[in-house]
Structure formats: structure tokens, C-alpha cells
Coordinates of N, CA and C in Angstrom, one line a residue:
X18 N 0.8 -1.2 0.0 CA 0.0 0.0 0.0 C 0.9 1.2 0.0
X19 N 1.5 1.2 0.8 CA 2.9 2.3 1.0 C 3.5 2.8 -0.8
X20 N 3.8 1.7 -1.1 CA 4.5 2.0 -2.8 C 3.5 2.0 -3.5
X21 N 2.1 1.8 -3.3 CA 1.4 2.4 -4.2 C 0.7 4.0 -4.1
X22 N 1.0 4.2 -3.0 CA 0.7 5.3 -2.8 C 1.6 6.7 -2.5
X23 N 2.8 6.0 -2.6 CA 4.0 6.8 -3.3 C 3.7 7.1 -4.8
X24 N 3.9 6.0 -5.6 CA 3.5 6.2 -6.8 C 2.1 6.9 -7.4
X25 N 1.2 7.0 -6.6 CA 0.1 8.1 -6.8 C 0.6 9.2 -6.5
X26 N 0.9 10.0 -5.4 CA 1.9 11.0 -5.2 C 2.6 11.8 -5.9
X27 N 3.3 11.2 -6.4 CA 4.3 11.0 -7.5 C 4.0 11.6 -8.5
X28 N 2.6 10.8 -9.1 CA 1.8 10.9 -10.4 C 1.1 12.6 -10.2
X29 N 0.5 12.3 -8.8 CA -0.3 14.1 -9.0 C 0.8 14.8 -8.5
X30 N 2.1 14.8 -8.4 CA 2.6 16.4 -8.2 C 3.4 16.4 -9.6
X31 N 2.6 15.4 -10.4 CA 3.6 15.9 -11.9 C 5.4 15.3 -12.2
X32 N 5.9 14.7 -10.8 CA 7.1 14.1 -11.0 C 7.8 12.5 -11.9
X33 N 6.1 12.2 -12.4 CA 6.5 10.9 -13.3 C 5.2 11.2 -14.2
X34 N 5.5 10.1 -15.2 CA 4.3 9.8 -16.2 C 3.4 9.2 -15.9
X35 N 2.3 9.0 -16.7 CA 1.1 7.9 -16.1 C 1.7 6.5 -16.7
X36 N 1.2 5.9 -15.4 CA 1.5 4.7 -15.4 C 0.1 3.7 -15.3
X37 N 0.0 2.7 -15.7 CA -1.3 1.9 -15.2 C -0.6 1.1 -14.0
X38 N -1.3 0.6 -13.3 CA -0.9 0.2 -12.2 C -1.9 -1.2 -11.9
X39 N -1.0 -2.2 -11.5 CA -2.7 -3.1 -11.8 C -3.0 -3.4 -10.0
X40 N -4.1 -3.8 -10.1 CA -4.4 -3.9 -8.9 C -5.3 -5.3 -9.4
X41 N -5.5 -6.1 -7.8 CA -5.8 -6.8 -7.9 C -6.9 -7.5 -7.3
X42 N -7.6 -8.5 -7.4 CA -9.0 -8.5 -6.9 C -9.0 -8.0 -5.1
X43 N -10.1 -7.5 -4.9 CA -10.0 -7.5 -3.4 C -10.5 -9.0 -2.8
X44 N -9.7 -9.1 -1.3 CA -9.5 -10.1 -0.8 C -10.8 -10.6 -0.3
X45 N -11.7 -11.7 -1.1 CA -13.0 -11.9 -0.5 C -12.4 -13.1 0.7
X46 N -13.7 -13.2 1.5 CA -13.4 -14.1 2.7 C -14.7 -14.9 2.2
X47 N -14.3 -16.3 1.5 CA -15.1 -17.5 1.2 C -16.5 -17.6 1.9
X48 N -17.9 -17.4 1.4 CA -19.1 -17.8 2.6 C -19.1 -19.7 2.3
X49 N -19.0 -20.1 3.6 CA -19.7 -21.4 3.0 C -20.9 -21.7 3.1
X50 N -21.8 -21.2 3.9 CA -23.4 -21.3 4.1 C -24.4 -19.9 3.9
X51 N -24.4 -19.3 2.6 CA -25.0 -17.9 2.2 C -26.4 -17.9 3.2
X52 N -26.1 -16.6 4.2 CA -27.3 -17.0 5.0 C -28.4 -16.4 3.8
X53 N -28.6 -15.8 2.8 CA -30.0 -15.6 2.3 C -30.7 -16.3 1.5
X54 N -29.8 -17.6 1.4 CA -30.5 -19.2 0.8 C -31.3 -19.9 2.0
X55 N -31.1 -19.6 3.6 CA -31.0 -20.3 4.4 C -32.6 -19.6 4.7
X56 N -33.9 -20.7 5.3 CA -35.1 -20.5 5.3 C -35.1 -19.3 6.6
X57 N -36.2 -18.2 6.9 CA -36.5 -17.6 8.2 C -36.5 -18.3 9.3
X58 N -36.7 -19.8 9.2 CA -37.0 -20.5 10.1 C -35.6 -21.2 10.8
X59 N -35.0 -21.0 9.7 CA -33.6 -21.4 10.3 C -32.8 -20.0 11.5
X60 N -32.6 -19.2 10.6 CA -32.7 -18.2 11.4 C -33.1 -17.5 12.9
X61 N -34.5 -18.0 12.6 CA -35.7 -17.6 14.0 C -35.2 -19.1 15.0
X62 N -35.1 -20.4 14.6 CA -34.4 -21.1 15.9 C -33.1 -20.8 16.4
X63 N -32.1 -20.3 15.8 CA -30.8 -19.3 16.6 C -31.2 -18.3 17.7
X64 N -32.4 -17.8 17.4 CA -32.6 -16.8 18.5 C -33.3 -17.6 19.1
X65 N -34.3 -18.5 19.0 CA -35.0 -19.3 20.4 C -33.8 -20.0 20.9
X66 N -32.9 -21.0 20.4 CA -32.0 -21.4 21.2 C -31.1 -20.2 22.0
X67 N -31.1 -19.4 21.9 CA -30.2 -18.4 22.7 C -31.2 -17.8 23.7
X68 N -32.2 -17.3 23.2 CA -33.6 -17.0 24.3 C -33.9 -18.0 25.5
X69 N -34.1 -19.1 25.0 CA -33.9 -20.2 25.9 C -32.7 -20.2 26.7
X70 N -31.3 -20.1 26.3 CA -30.3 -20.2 27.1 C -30.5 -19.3 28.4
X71 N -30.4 -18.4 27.5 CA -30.6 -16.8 28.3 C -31.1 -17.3 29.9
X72 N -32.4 -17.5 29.8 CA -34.0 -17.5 30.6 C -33.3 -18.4 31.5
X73 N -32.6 -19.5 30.9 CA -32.4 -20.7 32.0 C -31.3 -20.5 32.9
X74 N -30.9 -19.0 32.7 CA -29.3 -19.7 33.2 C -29.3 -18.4 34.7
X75 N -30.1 -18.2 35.0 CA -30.2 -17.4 36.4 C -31.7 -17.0 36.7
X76 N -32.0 -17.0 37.6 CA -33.8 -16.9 38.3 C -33.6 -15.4 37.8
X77 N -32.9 -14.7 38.7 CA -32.8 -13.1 38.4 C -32.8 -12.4 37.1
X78 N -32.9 -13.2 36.5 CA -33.0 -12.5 34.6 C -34.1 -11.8 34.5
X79 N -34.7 -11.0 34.4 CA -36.5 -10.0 34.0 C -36.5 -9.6 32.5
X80 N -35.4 -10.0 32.1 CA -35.6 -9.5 30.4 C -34.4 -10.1 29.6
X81 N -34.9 -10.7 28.4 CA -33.8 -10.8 27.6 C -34.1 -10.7 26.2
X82 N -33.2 -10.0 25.3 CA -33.6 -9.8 23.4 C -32.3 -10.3 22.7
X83 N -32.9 -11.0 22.1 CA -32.6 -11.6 20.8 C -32.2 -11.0 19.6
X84 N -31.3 -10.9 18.6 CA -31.2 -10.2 17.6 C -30.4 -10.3 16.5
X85 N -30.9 -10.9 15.4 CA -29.7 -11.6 14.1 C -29.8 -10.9 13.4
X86 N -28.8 -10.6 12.6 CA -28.6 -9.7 11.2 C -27.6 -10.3 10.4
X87 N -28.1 -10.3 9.5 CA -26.9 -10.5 7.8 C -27.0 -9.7 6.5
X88 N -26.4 -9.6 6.2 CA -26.0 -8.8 5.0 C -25.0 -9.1 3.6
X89 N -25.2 -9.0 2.7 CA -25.0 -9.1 1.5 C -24.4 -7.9 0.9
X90 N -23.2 -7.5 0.5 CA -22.8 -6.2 -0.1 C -22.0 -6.8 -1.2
X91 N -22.2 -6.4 -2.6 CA -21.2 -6.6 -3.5 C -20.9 -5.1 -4.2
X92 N -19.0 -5.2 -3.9 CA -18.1 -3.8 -4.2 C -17.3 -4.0 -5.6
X93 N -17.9 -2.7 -6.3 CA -17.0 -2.8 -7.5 C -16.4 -1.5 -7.4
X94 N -14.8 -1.9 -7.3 CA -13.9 -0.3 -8.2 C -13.2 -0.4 -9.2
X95 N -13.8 0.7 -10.0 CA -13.2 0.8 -11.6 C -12.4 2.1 -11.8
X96 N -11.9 2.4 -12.5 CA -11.3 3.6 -12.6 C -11.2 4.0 -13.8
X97 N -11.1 5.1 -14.3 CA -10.8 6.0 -16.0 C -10.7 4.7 -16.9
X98 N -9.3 4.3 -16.4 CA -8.3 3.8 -17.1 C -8.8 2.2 -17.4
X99 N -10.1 1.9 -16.7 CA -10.1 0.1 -17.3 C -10.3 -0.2 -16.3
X100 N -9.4 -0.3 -15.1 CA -9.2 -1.3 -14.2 C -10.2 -1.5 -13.5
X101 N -10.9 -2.9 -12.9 CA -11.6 -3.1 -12.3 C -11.2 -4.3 -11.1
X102 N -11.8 -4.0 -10.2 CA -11.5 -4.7 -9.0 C -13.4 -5.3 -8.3
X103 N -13.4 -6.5 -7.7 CA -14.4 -6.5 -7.1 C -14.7 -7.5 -6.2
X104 N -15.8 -7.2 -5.5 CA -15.8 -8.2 -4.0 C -17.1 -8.6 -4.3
X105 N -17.4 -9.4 -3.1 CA -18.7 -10.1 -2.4 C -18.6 -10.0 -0.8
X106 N -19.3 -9.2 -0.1 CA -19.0 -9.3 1.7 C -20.3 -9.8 2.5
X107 N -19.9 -10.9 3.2 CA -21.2 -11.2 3.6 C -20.9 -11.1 5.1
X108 N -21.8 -10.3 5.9 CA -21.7 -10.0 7.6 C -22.7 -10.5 7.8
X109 N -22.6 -11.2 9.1 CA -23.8 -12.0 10.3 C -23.2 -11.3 11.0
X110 N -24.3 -11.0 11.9 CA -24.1 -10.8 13.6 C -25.3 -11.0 14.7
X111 N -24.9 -11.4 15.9 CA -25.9 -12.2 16.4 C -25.6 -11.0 18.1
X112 N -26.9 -10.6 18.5 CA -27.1 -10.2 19.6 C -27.8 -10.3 20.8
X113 N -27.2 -10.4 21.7 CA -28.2 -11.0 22.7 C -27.3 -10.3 24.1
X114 N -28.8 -9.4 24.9 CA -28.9 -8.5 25.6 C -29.5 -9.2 26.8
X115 N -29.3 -8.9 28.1 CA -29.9 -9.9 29.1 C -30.1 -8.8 30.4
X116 N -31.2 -8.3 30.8 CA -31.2 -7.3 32.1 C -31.8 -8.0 33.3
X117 N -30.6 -8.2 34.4 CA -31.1 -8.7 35.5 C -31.6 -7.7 37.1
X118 N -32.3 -8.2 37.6 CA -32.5 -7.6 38.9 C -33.1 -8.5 40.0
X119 N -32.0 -7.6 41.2 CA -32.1 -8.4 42.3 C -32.0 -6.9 43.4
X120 N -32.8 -7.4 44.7 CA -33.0 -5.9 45.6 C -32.7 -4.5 45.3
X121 N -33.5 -4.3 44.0 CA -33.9 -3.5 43.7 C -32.6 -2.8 42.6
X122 N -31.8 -3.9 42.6 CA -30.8 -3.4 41.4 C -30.9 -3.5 40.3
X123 N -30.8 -3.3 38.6 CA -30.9 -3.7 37.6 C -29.5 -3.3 36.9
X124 N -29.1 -4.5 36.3 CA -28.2 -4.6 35.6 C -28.1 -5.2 34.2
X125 N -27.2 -5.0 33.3 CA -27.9 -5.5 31.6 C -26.0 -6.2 31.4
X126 N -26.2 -7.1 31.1 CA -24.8 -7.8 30.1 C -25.4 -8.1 28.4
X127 N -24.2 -7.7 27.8 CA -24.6 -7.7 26.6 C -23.4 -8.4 25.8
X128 N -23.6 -9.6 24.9 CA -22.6 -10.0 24.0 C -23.1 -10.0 22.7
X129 N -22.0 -9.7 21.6 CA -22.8 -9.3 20.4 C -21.4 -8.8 19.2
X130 N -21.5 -11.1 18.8 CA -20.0 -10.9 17.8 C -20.5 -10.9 16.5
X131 N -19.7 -10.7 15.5 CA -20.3 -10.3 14.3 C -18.8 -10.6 14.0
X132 N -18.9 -11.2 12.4 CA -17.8 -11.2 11.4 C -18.7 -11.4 9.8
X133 N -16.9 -11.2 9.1 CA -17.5 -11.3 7.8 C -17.7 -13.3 7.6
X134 N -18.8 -13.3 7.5 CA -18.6 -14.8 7.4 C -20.3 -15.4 6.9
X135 N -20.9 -16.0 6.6 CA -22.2 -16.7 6.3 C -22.4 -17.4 7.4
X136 N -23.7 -18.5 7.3 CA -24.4 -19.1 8.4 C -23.7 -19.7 9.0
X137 N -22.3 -20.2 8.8 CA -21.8 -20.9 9.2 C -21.1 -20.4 10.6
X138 N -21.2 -19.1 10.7 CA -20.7 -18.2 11.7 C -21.2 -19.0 13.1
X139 N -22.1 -19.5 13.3 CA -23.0 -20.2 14.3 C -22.6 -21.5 14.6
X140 N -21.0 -21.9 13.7 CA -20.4 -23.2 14.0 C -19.4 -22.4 15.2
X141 N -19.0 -21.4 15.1 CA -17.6 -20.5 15.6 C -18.4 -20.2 17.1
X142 N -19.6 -19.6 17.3 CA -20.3 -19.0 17.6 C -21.5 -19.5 18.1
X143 N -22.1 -20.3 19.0 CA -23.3 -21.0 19.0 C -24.5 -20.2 19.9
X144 N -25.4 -19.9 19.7 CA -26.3 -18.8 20.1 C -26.0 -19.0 21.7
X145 N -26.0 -20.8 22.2 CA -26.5 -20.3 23.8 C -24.9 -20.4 24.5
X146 N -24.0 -20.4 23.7 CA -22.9 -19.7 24.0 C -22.5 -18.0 24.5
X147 N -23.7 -17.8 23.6 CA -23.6 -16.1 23.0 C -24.7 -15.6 24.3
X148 N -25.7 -16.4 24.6 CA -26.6 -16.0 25.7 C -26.0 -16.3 26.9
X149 N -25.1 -17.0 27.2 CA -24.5 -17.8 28.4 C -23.6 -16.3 29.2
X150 N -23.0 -16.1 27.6 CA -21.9 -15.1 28.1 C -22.5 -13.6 28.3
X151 N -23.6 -13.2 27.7 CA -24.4 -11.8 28.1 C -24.7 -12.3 29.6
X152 N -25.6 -13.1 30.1 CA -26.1 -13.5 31.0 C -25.3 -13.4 32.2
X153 N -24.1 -14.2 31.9 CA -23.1 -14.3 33.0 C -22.3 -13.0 33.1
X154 N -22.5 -12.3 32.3 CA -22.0 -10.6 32.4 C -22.9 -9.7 33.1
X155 N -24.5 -9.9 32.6 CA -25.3 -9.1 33.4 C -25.2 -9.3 35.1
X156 N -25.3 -10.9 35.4 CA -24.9 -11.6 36.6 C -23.6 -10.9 37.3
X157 N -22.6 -10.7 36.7 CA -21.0 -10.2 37.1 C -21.8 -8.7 37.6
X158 N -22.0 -7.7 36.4 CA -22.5 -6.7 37.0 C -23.3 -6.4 38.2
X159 N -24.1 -7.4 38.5 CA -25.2 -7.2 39.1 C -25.0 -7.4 40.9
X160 N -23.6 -8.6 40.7 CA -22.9 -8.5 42.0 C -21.7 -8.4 42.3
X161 N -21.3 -7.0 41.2 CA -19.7 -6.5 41.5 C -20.2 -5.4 42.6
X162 N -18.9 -5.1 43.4 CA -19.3 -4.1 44.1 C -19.3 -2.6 44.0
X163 N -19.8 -1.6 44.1 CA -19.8 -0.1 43.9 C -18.4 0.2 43.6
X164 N -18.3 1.2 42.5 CA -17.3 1.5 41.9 C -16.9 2.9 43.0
X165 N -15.4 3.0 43.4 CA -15.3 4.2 44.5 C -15.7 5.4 43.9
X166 N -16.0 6.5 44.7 CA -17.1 7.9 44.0 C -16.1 8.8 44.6
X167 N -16.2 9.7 44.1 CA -15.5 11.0 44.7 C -14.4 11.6 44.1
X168 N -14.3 12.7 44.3 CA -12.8 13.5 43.7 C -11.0 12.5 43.6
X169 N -10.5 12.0 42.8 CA -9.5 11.6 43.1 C -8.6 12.2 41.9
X170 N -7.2 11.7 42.5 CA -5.8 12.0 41.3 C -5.8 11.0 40.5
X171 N -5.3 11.4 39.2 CA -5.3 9.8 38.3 C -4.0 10.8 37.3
X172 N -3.4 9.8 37.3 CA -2.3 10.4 36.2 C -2.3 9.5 34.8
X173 N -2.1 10.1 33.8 CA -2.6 9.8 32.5 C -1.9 9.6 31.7
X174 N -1.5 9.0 31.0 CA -0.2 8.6 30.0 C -0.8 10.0 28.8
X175 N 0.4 10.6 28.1 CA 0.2 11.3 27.3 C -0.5 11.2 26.0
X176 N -0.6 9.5 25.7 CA -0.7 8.9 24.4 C -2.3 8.5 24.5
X177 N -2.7 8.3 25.4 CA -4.0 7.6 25.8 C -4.7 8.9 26.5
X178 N -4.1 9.8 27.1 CA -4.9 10.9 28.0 C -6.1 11.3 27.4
X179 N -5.7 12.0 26.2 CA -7.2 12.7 24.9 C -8.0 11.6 24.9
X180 N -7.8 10.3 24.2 CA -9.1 9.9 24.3 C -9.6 9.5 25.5
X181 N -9.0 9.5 26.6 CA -10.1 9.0 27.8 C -11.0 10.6 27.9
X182 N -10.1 11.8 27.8 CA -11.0 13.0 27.8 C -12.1 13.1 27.4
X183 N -11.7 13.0 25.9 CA -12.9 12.8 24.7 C -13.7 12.0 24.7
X184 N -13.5 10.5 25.2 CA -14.6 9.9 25.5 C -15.4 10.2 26.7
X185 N -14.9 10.7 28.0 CA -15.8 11.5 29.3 C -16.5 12.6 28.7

């Protein structure tokens, strides 16, 4: 990327000739199971099996959501000169949200992985894996103890300081 982008440089400040430059396909990542061949119904039992997990895995659970998504994007770049380059990207992602409460506390764990990858993502990934670990996070939350309050000193590395600012 570096020497090709010298060699652009190059080209717009006038210090070489035009060159064609080839480029080459972009790097698809193989689907083996296209989730938009795969029935709704396939689909809709990934979230019952994770809904189910969810429900079973602590009394104190009062809510839990379910939530799958995939997507299909095909990228073409062409340029003046001819060249064409192109993809196929296919994203799943699977979410599941779990809010618990106990004397009067409420607390929410949330896990929610996503890759470029087809249905098969769910071999890597198994829903009540995916509910287990929201669950057991809302749980962690729900009996970690109070975070300390009050005015304190914190010294801040120079490299990292701005974004913790910017993010407060």
C-alpha cells in the first residue's frame, strides 16, 4: 500500500508519467453457508435457542432480546483507465442483551460478535454460548461491588490521556 501510494503522489505532483498500475481482486473471505438461501425459520431457531439459554441460566433474569442480522454487499472499483477490481461481503451478527435484577438493582450484560462470514458463523459462535456469556456478564454486573465515588488524582499517560477526555 505504501509504494502504491508513493507512486500516486508521485503521479499528482507531476514528477512521473502515467503509469497503469494493476491492482488486484480484493480479498474476499469464502461464505460457506449464504445465510440468504437459508429458510427464516432457520434463522428464528438461533434466537429461540439463545432466548432459551438466556432464561435458564439465572432466576434473576427479567428480560432478555434476541437479535440476528446479515447482510450481503457486492463492491465494484473501476477507474478512468479500465481497471476493475471486485468483491462479495457477507456480515452476520448475532445479539443478545440480558437485564437482571435483584434488591432492587438492575443490571444489563450484553454480547454481540459479528464477522465477515455466512451461516456458518454459528459453527464458531453458538447462540446459547452467545446467551450464556451476556447472562453471565449481566450476573458479574449485578454483584460486582460499587465503583469508588469521589474527587480523586489519576495520572494519565500522554498517548492515551485525549481519548479518555474525549470519551468522558
Amino acid at each position: 500500500i505504501l509504494a502504491l501510494a508513493q507512486k500516486v503522489s508521485a503521479f499528482a505532483s507531476g514528477q512521473t508519467k502515467s503509469e497503469i498500475l494493476s491492482i488486484s481482486p480484493l480479498a474476499a473471505r469464502p461464505t460457506q453457508a449464504r445465510p440468504e438461501t437459508r429458510p427464516t425459520k432457520d434463522k428464528i431457531a438461533q434466537l429461540v435457542l439463545a432466548d432459551k439459554a438466556a432464561w435458564s441460566y439465572d432466576k434473576r433474569i427479567i428480560q432478555v432480546s434476541t437479535r440476528y442480522a446479515d447482510t450481503v454487499q457486492e463492491i465494484l472499483v473501476a477507474n478512468s483507465l479500465g481497471l476493475r477490481a471486485q468483491d462479495r461481503r457477507t456480515r452476520t451478527r448475532f445479539v443478545v442483551e440480558v437485564v437482571v435484577k435483584a434488591k432492587g438493582i438492575v443490571q444489563t450484560g450484553y454480547e454481540a460478535p459479528g464477522e465477515t462470514s455466512g451461516f456458518e458463523f454459528f459453527k464458531k459462535y453458538p447462540p446459547e454460548k452467545i446467551a450464556q456469556a451476556a447472562a453471565a456478564r449481566a450476573i458479574l454486573n449485578l454483584e460486582a461491588s460499587p465503583s469508588p465515588a469521589g474527587t480523586m488524582t489519576v495520572v494519565l499517560a500522554g498517548s492515551a490521556g485525549g481519548t479518555m477526555i474525549h470519551e468522558a
